[in-house]
Amino acid sequence: MELTFDVPEDGSKKKEKKAAKEEGTFDATRPLGDLYSDLYGRADRTSSSIEDSQRALKEAQEALAAMTKTFRTGEAENEKKAADIYAQVERDFGVAPGTLSGKKLAEAKNPAPETAPVQEEKKEPETDPMDELNGLIGLGSIKHDVKELYDFTRIQKLREEAGLATVPVSKHLVFTGNPGTGKTTVARILARLYKKIGVLSTGQLVECDRSGLVAGYVGQTAVKTRKKIEEAMGGVLFIDEAYALAKTGQENDFGQEAIDTILKAMEDHRDDFVVIAAGYTEPMERFIDSNPGLRSRFNKYIEFPDYTDEELLAIFDQNCKKYQYVCEAGVREAVEKELSKRRAAAGRNFANAREVRNLFEEIVTNQAGRVAAMEHPDKKAMQQILPGDLTDRPDAVLPEEGKKEEKEKGKDEAETS
């Protein structure tokens, strides 16, 4: 590769170029050799070596950097000349277009402020919703019903794409059962399953109850309900204790306005909007049967049974594993006994998995109080759950208070001796 820069020897022309250089104006149409000599004077450079060629390119880039400073006046004419010079160098040296021009000029004129690197938020890996459903403890009949519903909906979608007739079945559901039996969890999984097969466009779950839909003034309930519907569009609107919308015998109650607004949205957006109404079994049945519009759209019920004692204990073990706690001998037996006692006391209001979560949080709070009193707790101590952690210790003394009492006790003993 041969690079040649020829410089005219005419003295008057050199003076003209020197003056132009001092004024900060260059003629972008002149040969590259003339432009190069403005900075380096008379020079004839030829080389067939790759190293010299690379060095020449580097020198040209440095020259251009110096020339850019000259064009920082902000005048449009000078900016265009500088851009033309960059483009000329790119062509002569075989550099990709845009490598030197435009961006480099803008950076030279307006240097970007230094900013701290933005750390990308780590996202949990996406799991398969069907695997997540199968991984839930218990709920054997629920898993069967959901898979049956998923398979039917998926095949109907495939038939539609193949140009075949489809069976018109409502996708809206009623989930019945006591609190903490997995209704919200399964609804979230079902939304993702529907998205997976293209029945829903986004697959999010939006949770609400009466307070999120009903307002206290005429005309405001429809607005409030529509806003919640828009948030759930493309996914699932999950209405907990939906029967509370149909309160009877109360003056100025706007629950019916919310129901009418939801029914209209279910009809208008049947292809990309699903409603799941949830609550206790008997009140939900009365609620659906009280309104012909509800009965015609909610024709699929899924009953969520209470967890057995063994399943509740398995949920407790799952929490311990997830948060890295280890139960010592006697803890699991004590937990099972405590849950049975709470179930008997609560009756139909027993919160099932939610009650297990509450008990787990009580235990690890008590455990933290015990470990905090240690001088230097090790890793094992921070993971260990003892049978005594099932009960609160109201007589426990904070470390600093304990040290203070110990000092005062020592002082009293010194005075009496």
Coordinates of N, CA, C and O in Angstrom, one line a residue, residues 250-340:
Q250 N -79.0 -2.0 50.7 CA -78.2 -0.8 51.2 C -78.5 0.3 50.2 O -78.4 0.2 49.0
E251 N -78.8 1.5 50.8 CA -79.1 2.7 50.0 C -77.8 3.2 49.4 O -76.7 3.2 50.1
N252 N -77.9 3.8 48.2 CA -76.7 4.4 47.5 C -75.5 3.5 47.4 O -74.4 3.9 47.6
D253 N -75.8 2.2 47.0 CA -74.7 1.3 46.8 C -74.5 1.2 45.3 O -75.5 1.0 44.5
F254 N -73.3 1.3 44.8 CA -73.0 1.4 43.4 C -72.3 0.1 42.8 O -71.7 0.1 41.8
G255 N -72.5 -1.0 43.6 CA -71.9 -2.2 43.2 C -72.4 -2.7 41.8 O -71.7 -3.3 41.0
Q256 N -73.7 -2.5 41.6 CA -74.3 -3.0 40.4 C -73.8 -2.3 39.2 O -73.6 -2.8 38.1
E257 N -73.4 -1.0 39.4 CA -72.8 -0.2 38.3 C -71.5 -0.8 37.9 O -71.1 -0.9 36.7
A258 N -70.7 -1.3 38.9 CA -69.4 -2.0 38.6 C -69.7 -3.3 37.8 O -68.9 -3.6 36.9
I259 N -70.7 -4.0 38.3 CA -71.0 -5.3 37.6 C -71.4 -5.1 36.1 O -70.9 -5.8 35.2
D260 N -72.2 -4.1 35.9 CA -72.6 -3.8 34.5 C -71.5 -3.4 33.7 O -71.4 -3.7 32.5
T261 N -70.6 -2.6 34.2 CA -69.4 -2.1 33.5 C -68.5 -3.3 33.1 O -67.9 -3.4 32.0
I262 N -68.3 -4.2 34.1 CA -67.5 -5.4 33.8 C -68.1 -6.3 32.8 O -67.4 -6.8 31.9
L263 N -69.4 -6.5 32.9 CA -70.1 -7.4 31.9 C -70.0 -6.8 30.5 O -69.8 -7.6 29.5
K264 N -70.1 -5.5 30.3 CA -69.9 -4.9 29.0 C -68.5 -5.1 28.5 O -68.3 -5.4 27.3
A265 N -67.5 -5.0 29.3 CA -66.1 -5.2 28.9 C -65.9 -6.6 28.5 O -65.1 -6.9 27.5
M266 N -66.5 -7.6 29.2 CA -66.4 -9.0 28.9 C -66.9 -9.3 27.5 O -66.4 -10.1 26.8
E267 N -68.0 -8.6 27.2 CA -68.6 -8.8 25.8 C -67.8 -8.1 24.7 O -67.6 -8.7 23.7
D268 N -67.4 -6.8 25.0 CA -66.7 -6.0 24.0 C -65.3 -6.5 23.7 O -64.7 -6.3 22.6
H269 N -64.6 -7.1 24.7 CA -63.2 -7.5 24.6 C -63.0 -9.0 24.8 O -62.1 -9.4 25.5
R270 N -63.9 -9.8 24.4 CA -63.9 -11.2 24.7 C -62.7 -12.0 24.2 O -62.3 -13.0 24.7
D271 N -62.0 -11.4 23.2 CA -60.8 -12.1 22.6 C -59.5 -11.7 23.3 O -58.5 -12.4 23.0
D272 N -59.5 -10.8 24.2 CA -58.3 -10.4 24.9 C -58.5 -9.9 26.3 O -57.8 -9.0 26.8
F273 N -59.4 -10.5 27.0 CA -59.7 -10.1 28.3 C -60.5 -11.2 29.0 O -61.5 -11.7 28.6
V274 N -59.9 -11.6 30.2 CA -60.5 -12.7 31.0 C -60.8 -12.2 32.4 O -60.0 -11.5 33.0
V275 N -61.9 -12.6 32.9 CA -62.3 -12.2 34.3 C -62.4 -13.5 35.1 O -63.0 -14.5 34.7
I276 N -61.7 -13.5 36.3 CA -61.9 -14.6 37.3 C -62.4 -14.0 38.5 O -61.8 -13.1 39.2
A277 N -63.6 -14.5 38.9 CA -64.3 -14.0 40.1 C -64.1 -15.1 41.2 O -64.2 -16.3 41.0
A278 N -63.6 -14.7 42.4 CA -63.2 -15.6 43.4 C -63.9 -15.3 44.8 O -64.2 -14.1 45.0
G279 N -64.0 -16.3 45.6 CA -64.6 -16.1 46.9 C -65.1 -17.4 47.6 O -64.9 -18.5 47.0
Y280 N -65.7 -17.2 48.8 CA -66.2 -18.4 49.4 C -67.3 -19.1 48.5 O -68.0 -18.4 47.8
T281 N -67.4 -20.4 48.7 CA -68.2 -21.2 47.7 C -69.7 -20.7 47.7 O -70.2 -20.4 46.6
E282 N -70.4 -20.8 48.8 CA -71.8 -20.5 48.8 C -72.1 -19.1 48.4 O -73.0 -18.8 47.6
P283 N -71.5 -18.0 49.0 CA -71.8 -16.7 48.6 C -71.5 -16.5 47.1 O -72.2 -15.7 46.4
M284 N -70.5 -17.1 46.5 CA -70.2 -17.0 45.1 C -71.3 -17.6 44.2 O -71.7 -17.0 43.2
E285 N -71.8 -18.7 44.7 CA -72.9 -19.3 43.9 C -74.1 -18.5 43.9 O -74.8 -18.3 42.9
R286 N -74.5 -17.9 45.1 CA -75.6 -17.0 45.1 C -75.4 -15.7 44.3 O -76.3 -15.3 43.6
F287 N -74.2 -15.2 44.3 CA -73.8 -14.0 43.5 C -74.0 -14.3 42.0 O -74.7 -13.5 41.3
I288 N -73.5 -15.4 41.5 CA -73.6 -15.7 40.1 C -75.0 -15.9 39.7 O -75.5 -15.5 38.6
D289 N -75.8 -16.7 40.5 CA -77.2 -17.0 40.2 C -78.1 -15.8 40.3 O -79.2 -15.8 39.7
S290 N -77.7 -14.7 40.9 CA -78.5 -13.6 41.1 C -78.6 -12.7 39.9 O -79.5 -11.8 39.8
N291 N -77.8 -12.9 38.9 CA -77.7 -12.0 37.7 C -77.6 -12.9 36.5 O -76.6 -13.6 36.3
P292 N -78.6 -12.8 35.6 CA -78.6 -13.6 34.3 C -77.3 -13.3 33.5 O -76.8 -14.2 32.8
G293 N -76.9 -12.0 33.5 CA -75.7 -11.7 32.7 C -74.4 -12.4 33.2 O -73.6 -12.8 32.5
L294 N -74.4 -12.5 34.6 CA -73.2 -13.2 35.2 C -73.3 -14.7 34.9 O -72.3 -15.3 34.6
R295 N -74.5 -15.3 35.0 CA -74.7 -16.7 34.9 C -74.3 -17.1 33.4 O -73.8 -18.2 33.2
S296 N -74.6 -16.3 32.4 CA -74.4 -16.7 31.1 C -72.9 -16.6 30.7 O -72.4 -17.3 29.8
R297 N -72.1 -15.8 31.4 CA -70.7 -15.6 31.1 C -69.8 -16.4 32.0 O -68.7 -16.8 31.6
F298 N -70.2 -16.7 33.3 CA -69.4 -17.5 34.2 C -70.1 -18.9 34.3 O -70.9 -19.1 35.1
N299 N -69.7 -19.8 33.4 CA -70.2 -21.2 33.5 C -69.2 -22.2 33.8 O -69.5 -23.4 33.7
K300 N -68.0 -21.8 34.2 CA -67.0 -22.8 34.6 C -66.5 -22.5 36.0 O -66.0 -21.4 36.3
Y301 N -66.8 -23.5 36.9 CA -66.4 -23.3 38.3 C -65.2 -24.2 38.6 O -65.2 -25.4 38.2
I302 N -64.3 -23.7 39.4 CA -63.2 -24.6 39.9 C -63.1 -24.4 41.5 O -62.9 -23.3 42.0
E303 N -63.4 -25.5 42.2 CA -63.4 -25.5 43.6 C -62.0 -25.8 44.2 O -61.4 -26.8 43.8
F304 N -61.6 -25.0 45.1 CA -60.3 -25.1 45.7 C -60.5 -25.7 47.2 O -60.9 -25.0 48.1
P305 N -60.1 -27.0 47.4 CA -60.3 -27.6 48.7 C -59.3 -27.1 49.7 O -58.2 -26.5 49.3
D306 N -59.6 -27.2 51.0 CA -58.6 -26.9 52.0 C -57.4 -27.8 52.0 O -57.5 -29.0 51.5
Y307 N -56.2 -27.4 52.4 CA -55.1 -28.2 52.4 C -55.2 -29.2 53.6 O -55.7 -28.9 54.7
T308 N -54.6 -30.4 53.4 CA -54.5 -31.3 54.5 C -53.4 -30.9 55.5 O -52.6 -30.1 55.1
D309 N -53.4 -31.5 56.7 CA -52.3 -31.2 57.6 C -50.9 -31.5 57.0 O -50.0 -30.8 57.2
E310 N -50.8 -32.6 56.3 CA -49.6 -33.0 55.7 C -49.1 -32.0 54.6 O -47.9 -31.6 54.5
E311 N -50.1 -31.5 53.9 CA -49.8 -30.5 52.8 C -49.4 -29.2 53.5 O -48.4 -28.5 53.0
L312 N -50.0 -28.8 54.6 CA -49.6 -27.5 55.3 C -48.2 -27.7 55.8 O -47.4 -26.7 55.7
L313 N -47.8 -28.8 56.3 CA -46.5 -29.0 56.8 C -45.5 -29.0 55.7 O -44.4 -28.4 55.8
A314 N -45.9 -29.5 54.5 CA -45.0 -29.5 53.3 C -44.8 -28.0 52.9 O -43.7 -27.7 52.4
I315 N -45.8 -27.2 53.0 CA -45.7 -25.8 52.6 C -44.7 -25.1 53.6 O -43.9 -24.3 53.2
F316 N -44.8 -25.5 54.9 CA -43.8 -24.9 55.8 C -42.4 -25.3 55.5 O -41.5 -24.5 55.5
D317 N -42.2 -26.6 55.2 CA -40.9 -27.1 54.8 C -40.4 -26.3 53.5 O -39.2 -26.0 53.4
Q318 N -41.3 -26.0 52.6 CA -40.9 -25.3 51.4 C -40.4 -23.9 51.7 O -39.4 -23.5 51.1
N319 N -41.0 -23.2 52.6 CA -40.6 -21.9 53.1 C -39.2 -22.0 53.7 O -38.4 -21.1 53.5
C320 N -39.0 -23.0 54.6 CA -37.7 -23.1 55.2 C -36.6 -23.3 54.2 O -35.5 -22.7 54.3
K321 N -36.9 -24.2 53.2 CA -35.9 -24.4 52.1 C -35.6 -23.2 51.3 O -34.4 -22.8 51.0
K322 N -36.7 -22.4 51.0 CA -36.5 -21.2 50.1 C -35.7 -20.2 50.8 O -34.8 -19.5 50.2
Y323 N -35.9 -20.0 52.1 CA -35.2 -18.9 52.9 C -34.0 -19.5 53.7 O -33.5 -18.8 54.5
Q324 N -33.6 -20.7 53.5 CA -32.4 -21.3 54.0 C -32.4 -21.4 55.6 O -31.5 -20.8 56.2
Y325 N -33.5 -22.0 56.1 CA -33.5 -22.3 57.5 C -33.5 -23.8 57.7 O -34.0 -24.5 56.8
V326 N -33.0 -24.2 58.9 CA -32.9 -25.7 59.1 C -33.7 -25.9 60.5 O -33.4 -25.3 61.5
C327 N -34.6 -26.8 60.4 CA -35.4 -27.2 61.6 C -34.7 -28.3 62.4 O -34.4 -29.3 61.9
E328 N -34.5 -28.0 63.7 CA -33.9 -29.0 64.6 C -35.0 -30.0 65.0 O -36.2 -29.8 64.8
A329 N -34.6 -31.0 65.7 CA -35.6 -32.1 66.1 C -36.7 -31.5 67.0 O -36.5 -30.6 67.8
G330 N -37.9 -31.9 66.7 CA -39.1 -31.4 67.4 C -39.8 -30.3 66.8 O -40.9 -30.0 67.2
V331 N -39.2 -29.5 65.9 CA -39.8 -28.3 65.3 C -41.0 -28.6 64.4 O -42.0 -28.1 64.6
R332 N -40.8 -29.6 63.5 CA -41.9 -29.9 62.6 C -43.1 -30.5 63.3 O -44.2 -30.1 62.9
E333 N -42.9 -31.3 64.3 CA -44.0 -31.8 65.1 C -44.7 -30.7 65.8 O -46.0 -30.7 65.8
A334 N -44.0 -29.7 66.3 CA -44.6 -28.6 67.0 C -45.4 -27.7 66.0 O -46.4 -27.2 66.4
V335 N -44.8 -27.5 64.8 CA -45.5 -26.7 63.8 C -46.8 -27.4 63.4 O -47.9 -26.7 63.3
E336 N -46.8 -28.7 63.2 CA -48.0 -29.4 62.8 C -49.1 -29.3 63.9 O -50.3 -29.1 63.6
K337 N -48.7 -29.4 65.1 CA -49.6 -29.3 66.2 C -50.2 -27.9 66.3 O -51.4 -27.8 66.5
E338 N -49.4 -26.9 66.1 CA -49.8 -25.5 66.2 C -50.8 -25.2 65.0 O -51.8 -24.5 65.3
L339 N -50.5 -25.7 63.9 CA -51.4 -25.5 62.7 C -52.8 -26.2 62.9 O -53.8 -25.6 62.6
S340 N -52.8 -27.4 63.5 CA -54.0 -28.1 63.8 C -54.9 -27.3 64.8 O -56.1 -27.2 64.7

